[in-house]
XYZ file of C-alpha atoms in Angstrom:
633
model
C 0.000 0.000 0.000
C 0.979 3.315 -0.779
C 2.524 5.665 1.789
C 0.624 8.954 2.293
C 2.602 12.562 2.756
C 1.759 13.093 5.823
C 2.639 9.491 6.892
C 5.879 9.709 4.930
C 6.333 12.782 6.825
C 5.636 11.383 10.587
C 8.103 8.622 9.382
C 10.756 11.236 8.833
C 9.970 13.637 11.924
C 10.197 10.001 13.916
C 13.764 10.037 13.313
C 15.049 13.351 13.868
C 16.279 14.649 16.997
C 12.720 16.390 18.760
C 14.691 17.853 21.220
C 17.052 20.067 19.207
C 13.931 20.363 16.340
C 11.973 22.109 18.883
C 14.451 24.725 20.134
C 15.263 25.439 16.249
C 11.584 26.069 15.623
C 11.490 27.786 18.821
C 14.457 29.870 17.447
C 13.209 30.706 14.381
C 9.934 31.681 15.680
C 11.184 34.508 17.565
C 13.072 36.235 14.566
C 11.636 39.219 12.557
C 13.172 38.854 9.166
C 13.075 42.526 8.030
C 15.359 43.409 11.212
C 18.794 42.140 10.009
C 20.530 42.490 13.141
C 17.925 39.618 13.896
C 18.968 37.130 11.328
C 22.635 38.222 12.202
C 21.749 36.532 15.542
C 19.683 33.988 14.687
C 22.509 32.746 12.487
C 25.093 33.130 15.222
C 22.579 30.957 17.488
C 22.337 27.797 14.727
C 25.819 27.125 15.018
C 26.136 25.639 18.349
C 22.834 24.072 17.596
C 23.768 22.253 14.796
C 27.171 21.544 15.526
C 26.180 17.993 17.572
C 23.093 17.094 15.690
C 22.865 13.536 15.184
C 21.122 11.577 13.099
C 18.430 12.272 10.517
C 18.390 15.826 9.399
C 15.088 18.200 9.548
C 13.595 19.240 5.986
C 14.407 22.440 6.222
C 11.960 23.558 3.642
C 9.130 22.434 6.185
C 10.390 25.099 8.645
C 12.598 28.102 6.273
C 11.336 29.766 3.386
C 13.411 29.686 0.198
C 14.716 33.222 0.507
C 15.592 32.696 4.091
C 17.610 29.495 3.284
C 19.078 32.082 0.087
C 19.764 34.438 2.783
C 21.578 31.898 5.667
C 23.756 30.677 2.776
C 24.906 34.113 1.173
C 25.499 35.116 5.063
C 27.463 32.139 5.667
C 29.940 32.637 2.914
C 30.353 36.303 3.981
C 30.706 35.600 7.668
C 33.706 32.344 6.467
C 35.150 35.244 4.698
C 35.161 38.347 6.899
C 35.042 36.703 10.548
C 36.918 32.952 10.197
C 33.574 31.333 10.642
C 32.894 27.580 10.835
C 31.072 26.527 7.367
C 28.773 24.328 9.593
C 25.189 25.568 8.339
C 26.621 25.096 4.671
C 27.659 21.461 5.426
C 24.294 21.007 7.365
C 22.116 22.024 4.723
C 23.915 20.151 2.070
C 23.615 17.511 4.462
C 19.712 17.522 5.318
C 18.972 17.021 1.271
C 18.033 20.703 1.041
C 18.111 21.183 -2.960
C 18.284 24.353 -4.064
C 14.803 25.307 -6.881
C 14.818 27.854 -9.394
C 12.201 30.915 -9.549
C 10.058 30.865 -12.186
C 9.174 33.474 -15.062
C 5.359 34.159 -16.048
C 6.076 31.715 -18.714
C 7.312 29.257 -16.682
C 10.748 29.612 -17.354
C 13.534 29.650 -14.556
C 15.039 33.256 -14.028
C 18.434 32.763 -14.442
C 19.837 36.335 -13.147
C 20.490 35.637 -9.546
C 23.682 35.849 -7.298
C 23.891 32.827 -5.625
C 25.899 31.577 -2.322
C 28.059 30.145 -4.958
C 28.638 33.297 -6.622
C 29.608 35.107 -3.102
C 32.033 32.187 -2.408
C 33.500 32.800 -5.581
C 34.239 36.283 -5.445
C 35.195 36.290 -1.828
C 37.706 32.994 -2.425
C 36.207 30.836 -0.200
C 37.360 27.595 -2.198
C 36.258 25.005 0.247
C 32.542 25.561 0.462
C 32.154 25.643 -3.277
C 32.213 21.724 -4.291
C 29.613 21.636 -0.712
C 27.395 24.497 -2.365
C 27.224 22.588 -5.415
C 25.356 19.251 -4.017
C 23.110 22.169 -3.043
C 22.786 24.168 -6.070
C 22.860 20.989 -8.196
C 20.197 21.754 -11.365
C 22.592 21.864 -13.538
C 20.203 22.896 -16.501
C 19.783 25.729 -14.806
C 22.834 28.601 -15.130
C 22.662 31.279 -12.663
C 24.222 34.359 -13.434
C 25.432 37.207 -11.620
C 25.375 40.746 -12.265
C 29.080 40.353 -13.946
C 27.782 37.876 -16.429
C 29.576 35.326 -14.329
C 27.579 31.701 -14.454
C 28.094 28.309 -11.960
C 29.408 27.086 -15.294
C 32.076 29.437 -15.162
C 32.951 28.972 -11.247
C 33.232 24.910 -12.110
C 35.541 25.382 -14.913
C 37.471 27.864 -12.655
C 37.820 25.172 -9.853
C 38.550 21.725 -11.922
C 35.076 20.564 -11.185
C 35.378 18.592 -14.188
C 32.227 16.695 -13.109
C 29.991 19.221 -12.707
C 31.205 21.063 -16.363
C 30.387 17.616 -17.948
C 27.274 17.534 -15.914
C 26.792 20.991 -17.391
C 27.736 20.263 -20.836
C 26.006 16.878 -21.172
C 22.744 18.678 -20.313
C 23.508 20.887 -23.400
C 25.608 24.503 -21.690
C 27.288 25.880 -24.454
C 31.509 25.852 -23.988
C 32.473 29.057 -25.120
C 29.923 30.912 -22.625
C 31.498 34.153 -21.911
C 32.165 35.401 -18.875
C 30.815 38.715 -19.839
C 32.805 41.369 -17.530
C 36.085 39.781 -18.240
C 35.784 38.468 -21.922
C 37.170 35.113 -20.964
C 35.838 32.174 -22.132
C 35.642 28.655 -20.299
C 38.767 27.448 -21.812
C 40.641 30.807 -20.778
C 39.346 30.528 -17.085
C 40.762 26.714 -17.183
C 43.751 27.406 -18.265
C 44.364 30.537 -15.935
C 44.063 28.446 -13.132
C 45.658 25.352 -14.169
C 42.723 22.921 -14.667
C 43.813 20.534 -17.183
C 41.316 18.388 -17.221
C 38.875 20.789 -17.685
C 40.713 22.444 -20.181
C 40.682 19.228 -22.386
C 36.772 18.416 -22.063
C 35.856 21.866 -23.137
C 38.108 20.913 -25.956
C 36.450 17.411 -26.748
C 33.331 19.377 -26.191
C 33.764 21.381 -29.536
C 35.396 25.002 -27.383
C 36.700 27.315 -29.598
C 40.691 27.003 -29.483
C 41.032 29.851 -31.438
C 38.760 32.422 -29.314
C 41.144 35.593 -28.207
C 39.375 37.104 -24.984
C 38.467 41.273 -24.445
C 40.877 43.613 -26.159
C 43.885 41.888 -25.156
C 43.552 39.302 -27.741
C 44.651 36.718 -26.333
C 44.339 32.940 -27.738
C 44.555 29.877 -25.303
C 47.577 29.616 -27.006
C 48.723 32.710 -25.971
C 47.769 32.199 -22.510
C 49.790 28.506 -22.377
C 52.821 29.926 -24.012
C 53.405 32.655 -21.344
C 52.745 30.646 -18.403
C 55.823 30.221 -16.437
C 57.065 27.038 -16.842
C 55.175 26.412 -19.429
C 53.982 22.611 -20.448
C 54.259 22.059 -23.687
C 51.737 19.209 -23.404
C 49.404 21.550 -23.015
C 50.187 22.567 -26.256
C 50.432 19.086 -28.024
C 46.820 18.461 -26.466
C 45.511 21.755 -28.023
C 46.680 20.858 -31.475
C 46.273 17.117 -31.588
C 42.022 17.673 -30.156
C 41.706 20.194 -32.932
C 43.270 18.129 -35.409
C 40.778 15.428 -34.412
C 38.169 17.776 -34.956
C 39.223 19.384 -38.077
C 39.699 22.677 -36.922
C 42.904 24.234 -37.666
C 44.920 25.864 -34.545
C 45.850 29.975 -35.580
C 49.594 29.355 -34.514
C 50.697 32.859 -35.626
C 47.707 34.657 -33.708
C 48.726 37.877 -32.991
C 47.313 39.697 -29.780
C 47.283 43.770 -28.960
C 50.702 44.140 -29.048
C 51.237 42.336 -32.194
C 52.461 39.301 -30.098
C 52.425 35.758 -31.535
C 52.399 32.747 -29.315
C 55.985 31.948 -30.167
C 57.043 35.961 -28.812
C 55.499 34.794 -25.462
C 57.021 31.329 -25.244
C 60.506 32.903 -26.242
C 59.799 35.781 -23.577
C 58.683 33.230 -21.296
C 61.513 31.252 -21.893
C 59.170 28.008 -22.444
C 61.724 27.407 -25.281
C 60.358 23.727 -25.782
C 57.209 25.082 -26.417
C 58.470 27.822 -28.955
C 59.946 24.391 -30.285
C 56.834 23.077 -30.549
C 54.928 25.624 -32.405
C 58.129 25.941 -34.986
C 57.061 22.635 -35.525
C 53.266 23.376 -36.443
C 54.517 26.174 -38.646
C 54.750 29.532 -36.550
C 55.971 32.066 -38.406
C 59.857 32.855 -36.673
C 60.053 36.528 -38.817
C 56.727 37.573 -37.589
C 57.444 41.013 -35.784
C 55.842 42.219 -32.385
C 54.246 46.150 -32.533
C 57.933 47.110 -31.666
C 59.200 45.102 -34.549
C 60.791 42.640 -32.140
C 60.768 39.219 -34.131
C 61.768 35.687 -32.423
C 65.282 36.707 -32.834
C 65.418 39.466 -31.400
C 63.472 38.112 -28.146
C 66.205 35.195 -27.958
C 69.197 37.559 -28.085
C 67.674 39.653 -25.084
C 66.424 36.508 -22.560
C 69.859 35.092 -22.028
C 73.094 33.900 -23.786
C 71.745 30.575 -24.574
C 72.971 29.328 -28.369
C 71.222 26.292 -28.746
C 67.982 28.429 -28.752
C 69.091 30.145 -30.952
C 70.453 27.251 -33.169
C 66.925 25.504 -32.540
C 65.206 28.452 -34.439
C 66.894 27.806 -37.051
C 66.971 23.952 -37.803
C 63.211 24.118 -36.917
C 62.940 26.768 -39.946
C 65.616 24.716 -41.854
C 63.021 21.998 -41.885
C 59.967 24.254 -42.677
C 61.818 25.456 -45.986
C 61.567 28.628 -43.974
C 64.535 31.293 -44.104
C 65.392 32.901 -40.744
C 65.347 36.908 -41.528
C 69.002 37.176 -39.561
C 69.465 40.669 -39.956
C 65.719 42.386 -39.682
C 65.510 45.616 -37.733
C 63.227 45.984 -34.881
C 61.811 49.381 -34.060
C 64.957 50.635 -32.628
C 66.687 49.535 -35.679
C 68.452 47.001 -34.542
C 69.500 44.126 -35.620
C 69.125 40.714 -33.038
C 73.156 40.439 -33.048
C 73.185 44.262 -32.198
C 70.907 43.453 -29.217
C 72.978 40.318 -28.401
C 75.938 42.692 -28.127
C 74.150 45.219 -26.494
C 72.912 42.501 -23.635
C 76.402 40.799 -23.226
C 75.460 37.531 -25.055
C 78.491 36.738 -26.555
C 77.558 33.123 -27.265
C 74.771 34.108 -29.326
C 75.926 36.366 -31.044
C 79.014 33.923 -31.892
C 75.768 32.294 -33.206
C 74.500 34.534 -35.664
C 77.396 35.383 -36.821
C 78.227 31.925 -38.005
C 74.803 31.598 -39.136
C 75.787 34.669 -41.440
C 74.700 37.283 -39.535
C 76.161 40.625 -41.412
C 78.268 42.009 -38.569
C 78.491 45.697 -40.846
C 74.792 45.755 -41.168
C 73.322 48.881 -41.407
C 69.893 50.051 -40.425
C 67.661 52.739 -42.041
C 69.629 55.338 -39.891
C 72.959 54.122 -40.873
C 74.052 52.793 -37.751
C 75.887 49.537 -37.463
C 76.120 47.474 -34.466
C 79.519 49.390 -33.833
C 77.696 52.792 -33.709
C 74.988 51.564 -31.417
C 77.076 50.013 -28.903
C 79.400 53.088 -29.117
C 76.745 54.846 -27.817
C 75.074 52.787 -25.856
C 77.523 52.193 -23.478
C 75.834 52.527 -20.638
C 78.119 50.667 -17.959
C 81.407 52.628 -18.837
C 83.334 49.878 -19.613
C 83.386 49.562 -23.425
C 82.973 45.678 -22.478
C 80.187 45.409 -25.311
C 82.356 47.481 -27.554
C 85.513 45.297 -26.758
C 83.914 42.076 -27.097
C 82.189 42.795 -30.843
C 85.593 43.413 -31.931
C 86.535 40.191 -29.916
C 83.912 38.271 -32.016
C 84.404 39.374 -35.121
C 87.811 38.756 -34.928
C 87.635 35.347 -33.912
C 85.604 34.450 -37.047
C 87.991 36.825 -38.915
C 85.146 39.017 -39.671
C 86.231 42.489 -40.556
C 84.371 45.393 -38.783
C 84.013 49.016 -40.224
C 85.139 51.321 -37.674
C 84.730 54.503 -39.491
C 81.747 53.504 -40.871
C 79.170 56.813 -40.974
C 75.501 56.388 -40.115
C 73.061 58.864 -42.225
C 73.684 62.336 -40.480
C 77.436 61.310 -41.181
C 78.879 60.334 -37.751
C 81.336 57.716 -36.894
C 81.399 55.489 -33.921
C 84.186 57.405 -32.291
C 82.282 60.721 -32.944
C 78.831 59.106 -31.374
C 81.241 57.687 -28.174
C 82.571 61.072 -27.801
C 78.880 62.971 -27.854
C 77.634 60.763 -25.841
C 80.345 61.088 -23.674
C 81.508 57.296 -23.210
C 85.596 57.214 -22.163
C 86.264 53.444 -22.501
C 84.638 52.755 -25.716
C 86.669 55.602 -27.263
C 89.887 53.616 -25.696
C 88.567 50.787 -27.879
C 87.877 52.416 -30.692
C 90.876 53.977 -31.011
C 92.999 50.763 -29.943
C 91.171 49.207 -32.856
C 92.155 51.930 -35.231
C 89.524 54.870 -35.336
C 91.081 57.228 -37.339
C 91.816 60.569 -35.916
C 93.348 62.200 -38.910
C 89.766 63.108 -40.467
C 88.337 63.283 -36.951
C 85.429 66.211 -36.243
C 84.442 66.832 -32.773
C 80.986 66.453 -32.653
C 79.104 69.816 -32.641
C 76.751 70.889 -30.108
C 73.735 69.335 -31.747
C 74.917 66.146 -30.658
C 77.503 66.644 -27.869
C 76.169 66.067 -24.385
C 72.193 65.687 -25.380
C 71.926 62.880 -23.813
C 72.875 64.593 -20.357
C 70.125 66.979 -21.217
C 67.396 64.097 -21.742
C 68.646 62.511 -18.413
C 68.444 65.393 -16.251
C 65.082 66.343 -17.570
C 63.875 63.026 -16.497
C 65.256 62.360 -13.224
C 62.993 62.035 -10.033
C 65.552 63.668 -8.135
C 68.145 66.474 -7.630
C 70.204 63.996 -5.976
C 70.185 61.783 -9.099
C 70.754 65.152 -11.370
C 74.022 65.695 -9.772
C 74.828 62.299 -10.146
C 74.859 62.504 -13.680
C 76.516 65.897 -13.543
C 79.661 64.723 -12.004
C 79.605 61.380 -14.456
C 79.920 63.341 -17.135
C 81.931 65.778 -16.049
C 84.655 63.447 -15.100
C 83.961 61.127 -17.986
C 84.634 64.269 -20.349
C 88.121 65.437 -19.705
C 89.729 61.815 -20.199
C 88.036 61.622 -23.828
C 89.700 65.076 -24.431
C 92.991 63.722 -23.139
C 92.839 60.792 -25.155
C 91.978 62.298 -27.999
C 94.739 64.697 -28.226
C 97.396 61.720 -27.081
C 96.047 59.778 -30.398
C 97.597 63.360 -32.386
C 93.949 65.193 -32.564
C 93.928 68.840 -31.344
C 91.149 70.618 -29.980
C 91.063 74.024 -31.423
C 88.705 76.599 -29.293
C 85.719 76.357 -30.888
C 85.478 72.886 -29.654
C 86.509 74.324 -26.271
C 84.039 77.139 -26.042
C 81.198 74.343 -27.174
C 82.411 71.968 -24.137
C 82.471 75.226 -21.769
C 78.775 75.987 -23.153
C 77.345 72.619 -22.290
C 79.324 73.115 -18.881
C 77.125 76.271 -18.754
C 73.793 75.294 -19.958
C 73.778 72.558 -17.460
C 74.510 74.636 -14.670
C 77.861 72.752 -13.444
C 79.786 75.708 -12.010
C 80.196 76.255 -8.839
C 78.924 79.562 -8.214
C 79.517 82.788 -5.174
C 76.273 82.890 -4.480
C 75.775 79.107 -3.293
C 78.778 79.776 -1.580
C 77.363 83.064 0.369
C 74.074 81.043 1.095
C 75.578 78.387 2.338
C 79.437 77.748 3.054
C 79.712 74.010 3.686
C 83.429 74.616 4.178
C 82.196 76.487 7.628
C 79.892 73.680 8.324
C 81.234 71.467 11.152
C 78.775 68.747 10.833
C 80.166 67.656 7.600
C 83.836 68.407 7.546
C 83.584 65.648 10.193
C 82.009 63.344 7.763
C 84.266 64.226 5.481
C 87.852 63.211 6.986
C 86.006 59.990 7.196
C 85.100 59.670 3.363
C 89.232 58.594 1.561
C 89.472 59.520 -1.732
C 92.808 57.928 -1.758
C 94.329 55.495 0.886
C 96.517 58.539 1.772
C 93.808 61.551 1.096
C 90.704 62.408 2.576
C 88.089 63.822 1.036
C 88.282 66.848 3.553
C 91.858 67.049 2.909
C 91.434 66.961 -1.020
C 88.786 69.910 -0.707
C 91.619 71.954 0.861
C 93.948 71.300 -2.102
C 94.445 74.351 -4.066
C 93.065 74.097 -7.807
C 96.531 72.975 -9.097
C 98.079 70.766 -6.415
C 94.392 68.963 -6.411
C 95.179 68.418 -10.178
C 98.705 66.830 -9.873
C 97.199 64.507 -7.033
C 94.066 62.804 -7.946
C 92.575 61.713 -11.363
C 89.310 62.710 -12.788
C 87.761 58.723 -11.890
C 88.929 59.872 -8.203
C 86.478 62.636 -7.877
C 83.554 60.245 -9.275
C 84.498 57.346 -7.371
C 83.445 59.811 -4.068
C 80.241 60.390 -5.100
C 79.855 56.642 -6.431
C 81.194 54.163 -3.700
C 81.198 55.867 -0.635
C 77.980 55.723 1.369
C 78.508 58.608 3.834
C 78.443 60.605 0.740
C 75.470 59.198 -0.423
C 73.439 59.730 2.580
C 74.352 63.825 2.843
C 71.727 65.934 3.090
C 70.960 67.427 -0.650
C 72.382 70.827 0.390
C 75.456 69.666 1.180
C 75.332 67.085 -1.532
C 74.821 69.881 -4.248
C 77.890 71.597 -2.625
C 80.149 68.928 -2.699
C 79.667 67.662 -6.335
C 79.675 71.878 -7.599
C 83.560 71.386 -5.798
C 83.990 68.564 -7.144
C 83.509 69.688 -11.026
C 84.835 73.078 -10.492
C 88.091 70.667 -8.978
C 88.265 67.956 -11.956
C 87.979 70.853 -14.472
C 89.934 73.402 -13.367
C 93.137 72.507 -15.909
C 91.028 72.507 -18.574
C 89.403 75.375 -18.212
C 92.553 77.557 -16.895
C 94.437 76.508 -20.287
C 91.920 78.208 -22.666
C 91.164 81.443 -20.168
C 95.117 82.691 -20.046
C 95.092 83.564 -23.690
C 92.094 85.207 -23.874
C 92.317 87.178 -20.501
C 95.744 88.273 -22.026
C 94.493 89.418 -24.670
C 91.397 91.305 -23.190
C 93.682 93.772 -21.302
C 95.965 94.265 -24.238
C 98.814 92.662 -22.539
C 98.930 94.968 -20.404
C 99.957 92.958 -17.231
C 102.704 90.574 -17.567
C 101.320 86.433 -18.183
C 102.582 85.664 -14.477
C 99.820 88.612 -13.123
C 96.798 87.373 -15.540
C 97.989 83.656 -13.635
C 97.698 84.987 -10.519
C 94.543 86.320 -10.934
C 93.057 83.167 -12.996
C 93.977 81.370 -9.648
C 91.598 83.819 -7.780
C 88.620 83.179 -10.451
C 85.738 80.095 -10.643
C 85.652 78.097 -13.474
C 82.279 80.097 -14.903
C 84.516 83.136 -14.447
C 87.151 81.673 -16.987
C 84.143 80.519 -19.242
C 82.851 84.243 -19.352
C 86.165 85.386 -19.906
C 86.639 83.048 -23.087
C 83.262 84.005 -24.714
C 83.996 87.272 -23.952
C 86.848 86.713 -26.351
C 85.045 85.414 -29.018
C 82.489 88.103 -28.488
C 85.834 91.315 -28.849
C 86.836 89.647 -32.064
C-alpha cells in the first residue's frame, strides 16, 4: 500500500532529533526577518545548535522559506570570509537534502539572473565551500548568473570541477559561454588556473581554441605559451584535439601588441614550447608592434645558443629562411641586441649563421655605432667584445663607418660622452686624422634628456659629475692619439658646462658655506678619496696641487662608492659635487682662459699677473672670460 505525505512525513519527523527540532523552531519563531541584526543573531545561534546534531536531518523547507535558506547561505559565505567562521550551516544544509529550486518566469521559465551563495564564495575565495554548495545548487540545466555575467558554469571550470562542467555540458551549456565582464571564455578561465582536465573536455566538447578574450587578444595559445614554466603538453593536447576535430589551430595569432604565441614562449623562456609551435609552422620573422621578431626576443632573454640554433633547424626543416638581420623598431639588428645585452655566445651564433656584422639600419648605424653609444656601464665591455667576435671568425668590422647624419662610432662615443669605448675604438684603429668633434647638436644631449627626467636632484648631480669626469679623459685621449682641440670645440664643451649649470657659483657659496659647516667636515675626513687623502683634505687642495694629485675617476668614485656621501643631506650634496667639477675641471678650463684674458687687457699685465689672478677666479669666471673673447673679435 501506498505511503501517504503526511505518513511519509511522521516517518521522517520520527527520526530526527525532537529535542534540538523544537528549540530550532522555537528559534526561528522569535526572529523578525526585516530586522537584520535579527537574522545576524539567529545565524550566530544555529551554530552551536547544529554543531552535535545527530542523526536524521530536519527538511528544512518544512520550517525556512526559500529566501531565508538564500539568505543563511549568502550570510554564511560572507561571515567564512570576513570573521573565520565555521562553514557548519553550509555542510548542514547540504547535508539535510536541502536542494536548491529555481524561480520561475510568467512563462514558466527559470530566471536565471540571480547571485547565488556560490557566486559570493566565488568572489570572496572561499574555495572550500564551493564543491559543498554545489550538491546544493545541483540543477545543472539551470545557469545562474550574476550581475558580472559570471555563471556556476564558469565557477566549475574555474575550480577543476570537471564533473559538474560535464554535468553541465552533457545537459547541453554551451563551452564558449562568456564570462561577460572579463571576456574570458571557459577554456581561458581553465587554463588561468591550471585545470587541465577541464581544459581538455571543453576541448572534446567542440570550445573554440582559437577564441582571443576582451581587447587583449589573447588565444589559449597565448595564454599557455606565457605561463611560467610552461607545459608544452598543453600545447600538443591543443593541437592534436583540434586536429581530431578538423579545426585548424591559428599558430601565428597575434594579440594587442602584435604578439604571436611563439614571442610569449621565447619571452617566457618556455623554449620547448616555442619548439613546438616551430614545428606546427609559426611564423619565426613575424614582428611584435615594436618590430621585435623571435630573434630578437632570444638575443635579449639570455646567452643561450642552442635556442638560438633551434630556431633555425626548426625553420631549416619548414623550408623557412630565418630573416638574420631584420631591424626591430629601434633599428636594430638581433646580433646588435645580443651585443648590447652581453650575449656573446649568441651572437658567436649569428654570426656563423651569417649574420652581417656591418649591417646597417635605415639610420645608418651599425652594431659598432649603437654600442658606441650605448655604453651605458662605462666599460666599453660590449664594444671590446664585438671586436673580440668578429675577430675570432675573422670578420672584418668598419670602424669609421658613418651612419646617415654622417657620424662615426668614435664621434657618437665622444657625444655621448663614453671614455672606454673611445679607448677601444681607437685601440682598434679609429682614425683621428679626419676626426670632427661632434658639434653641439649632438655633444652632451643625452645629459640633457637625463636630467630632464630624473625624479631627483640627488640623481641630477649624479649625472653631472659622471659626465663631467667622464669628459676630460676623452679630451685627453683624444689629443694623445695626435687630434687637437682648437677653441671652438673648447668654447662648445664650456657651453654645455654652462647650460647645465655645473659651475660652482659665489652665491651658493654666500648662502651656504659648507666649508664652515662642522657637521660635515667631520664626515668628510672619514670619506678617503685615496688610501693617503681624505676627502676633507682633497677639498683643501688648491686648484693645481688637487690636479697633480688625484685623477678625474677619483672625484667620481666619491660620489659613487662611498655611502657617507650618499646619505648627505641634498644641500650639502649639491655643494660637494659643484667642488667637485669646479676641482676635476679646473686645468682645462685655466688653459683656454690665459690667452684670452691676455688678450682682453691688451697685454697689459705681464702672463705671471693674468695667472695669478686666474687662480683667484671660478671656473664660470674663466668661461665668461673666453666668450667674452670670441664676443671682442
Amino acid at each position: 500500500m501506498k505511503m501517504s505525505n503526511s505518513d511519509s512525513k511522521c516517518k521522517h519527523e520520527a527520526g530526527i532529533n525532537q529535542e534540538k527540532l523544537e528549540i530550532l523552531k522555537s528559534l526561528y519563531s522569535k526572529i523578525n526577518w526585516k530586522i537584520i541584526d535579527e537574522r545576524h543573531k539567529f545565524l550566530r545561534q544555529l551554530d552551536p545548535l547544529i554543531s552535535d546534531w545527530q542523526g536524521q536531518l530536519p527538511n528544512l523547507r518544512d520550517i525556512f522559506r526559500k529566501d531565508e535558506i538564500d539568505w543563511l547561505l549568502l550570510q554564511s559565505v560572507i561571515d567564512i570570509c570576513e570573521d573565520d567562521e565555521s562553514p557548519r550551516f553550509i555542510e548542514f544544509v547540504a547535508r539535510s537534502g536541502y536542494k536548491d529550486e529555481p524561480d520561475l518566469d510568467r512563462d514558466g521559465k527559470p530566471i536565471l539572473r540571480r547571485t547565488t551563495a556560490v557566486h559570493e564564495a566565488f568572489s570572496r575565495v572561499v574555495d572550500t565551500v564551493i564543491p559543498t554548495l554545489f550538491k546544493i545548487y545541483d540543477r545543472f540545466d539551470v545557469n545562474y548568473t550574476d550581475d558580472d555575467g559570471l555563471t556556476h558554469f564558469h565557477i566549475a571550470c574555474r575550480y577543476n570541477s570537471t564533473d559538474i562542467v560535464k554535468k553541465f555540458l552533457e545537459l547541453g551549456q554551451d563551452p564558449n559561454l562568456l564570462h561577460t565582464c572579463t571576456g574570458r571564455s571557459p577554456l581561458h578561465i581553465a587554463l588561468d588556473n591550471d585545470c587541465t582536465e577541464v581544459f581538455e573536455l571543453l576541448l572534446r566538447e567542440g570550445a573554440n581554441p582559437n577564441f582571443a578574450y576582451d581587447d587583449a587578444l589573447f588565444t589559449p595559445l597565448h595564454s599557455i605559451c606565457k605561463m611560467e614554466d610552461g607545459d608544452d603538453n598543453l600545447v600538443k593536447m591543443l593541437f592534436e584535439i583540434s586536429d581530431e576535430k578538423h579545426v585548424q589551430v591559428q599558430v601565428d595569432a597575434r594579440n594587442i601588441l602584435g604578439e604571436t604565441p611563439l614571442h610569449l614562449a621565447l619571452e617566457h623562456d618556455n623554449i620547448e614550447i616555442a619548439k613546438l609551435l616551430l614545428q606546427k609552422g609559426a611564423d619565426p620573422n613575424s614582428a611584435n608592434d615594436e618590430g621585435e621578431t623571435a630573434l630578437h626576443l632570444l638575443c635579449q632573454v639570455k646567452d643561450d645558443p642552442d635556442s638560438v640554433e633551434m630556431i633555425f633547424e626548426a625553420c631549416h626543416d619548414k623550408y623557412r629562411p630565418v630573416q638574420i638581420n631584420a631591424e626591430n623598431g629601434e633599428g636594430d639588428a638581433p646580433l646588435t641586441l645580443a651585443l648590447l645585452n652581453s650575449k656573446p655566445e649568441v651572437a658567436k651564433c649569428l654570426l656563423k649563421r651569417g649574420a652581417n656584422q656591418n649591417f646597417a639600419n635605415k639610420k645608418g648605424f651599425t652594431p659598432l655605432h649603437i654600442l658606441s653609444k650605448d655604453d651605458f656601464e662605462g666599460d666599453g665591455k660590449r664594444v671590446k667584445l664585438y671586436f673580440d667576435i668578429c675577430d675570432a671568425f675573422n670578420r672584418p668590422v668598419l670602424v669609421d663607418a658613418k651612419n646617415s647624419e654622417g657620424l662615426t662610432p668614435l664621434q657618437l662615443a665622444v657625444a655621448y660622452i663614453r671614455p672606454s669605448a673611445v679607448d677601444v675604438l681607437l685601440d682598434h684603429g679609429a682614425d683621428l686624422s679626419n676626426f670632427v668633434f661632434p658639434n653641439e647638436s649632438y655633444f652632451g644631449k643625452e645629459l640633457g634628456e637625463a636630467i630632464l627626467t630624473a625624479d631627483c636632484l640627488k640623481t641630477k648631480l649624479q649625472f653631472k659629475l659622471n659626465d663631467v669626469t667622464r669628459l676630460l679623459p676623452i679630451i685627453n685621449r683624444l689629443e694623445k692619439g695626435g687630434y687637437e682641440l682648437d677653441r671652438e670645440d673648447a668654447l662648445m664643451i664650456m657651453k654645455f658646462f654652462a647650460q647645465y649649470e655645473m659651475f660652482e657659483k659665489w652665491r651658493d657659496l654666500e648662502e651656504y658655506n659648507w666649508l664652515d659647516d662642522e657637521e660635515f667636515l667631520a664626515t668628510a675626513r672619514n670619506i678617503m678619496v685615496k688610501p693617503d687623502l681624505s676627502f676633507y683634505d682633497a677639498i683643501q687642495l688648491p686648484p693645481r696641487e688637487a690636479a697633480v694629485r688625484l685623477e678625474h675617476t677619483d672625484y667620481c668614485d666619491v660620489a659613487n662608492t662611498f655611502k657617507d656621501f650618499r646619505e648627505l643631506p641634498e644641500r650639502q650634496q649639491k655643494a660637494c659635487v659643484m667642488h667637485l667639477c669646479e676641482k676635476a675641471t679646473r686645468r682645462f678650463f685655466y688653459r683656454w682662459a690665459l690667452d684670452p684674458l691676455w688678450k682682453l687687457i691688451h697685454h697689459r699685465l705681464p702672463i705671471v699677473c693674468c695667472d695669478m689672478i686666474l687662480d683667484n677666479l671660478k671656473n664660470e669666471d674663466l668661461c665668461n672670460i673666453c666668450l667674452a673673447a670670441v664676443s671682442q673679435n
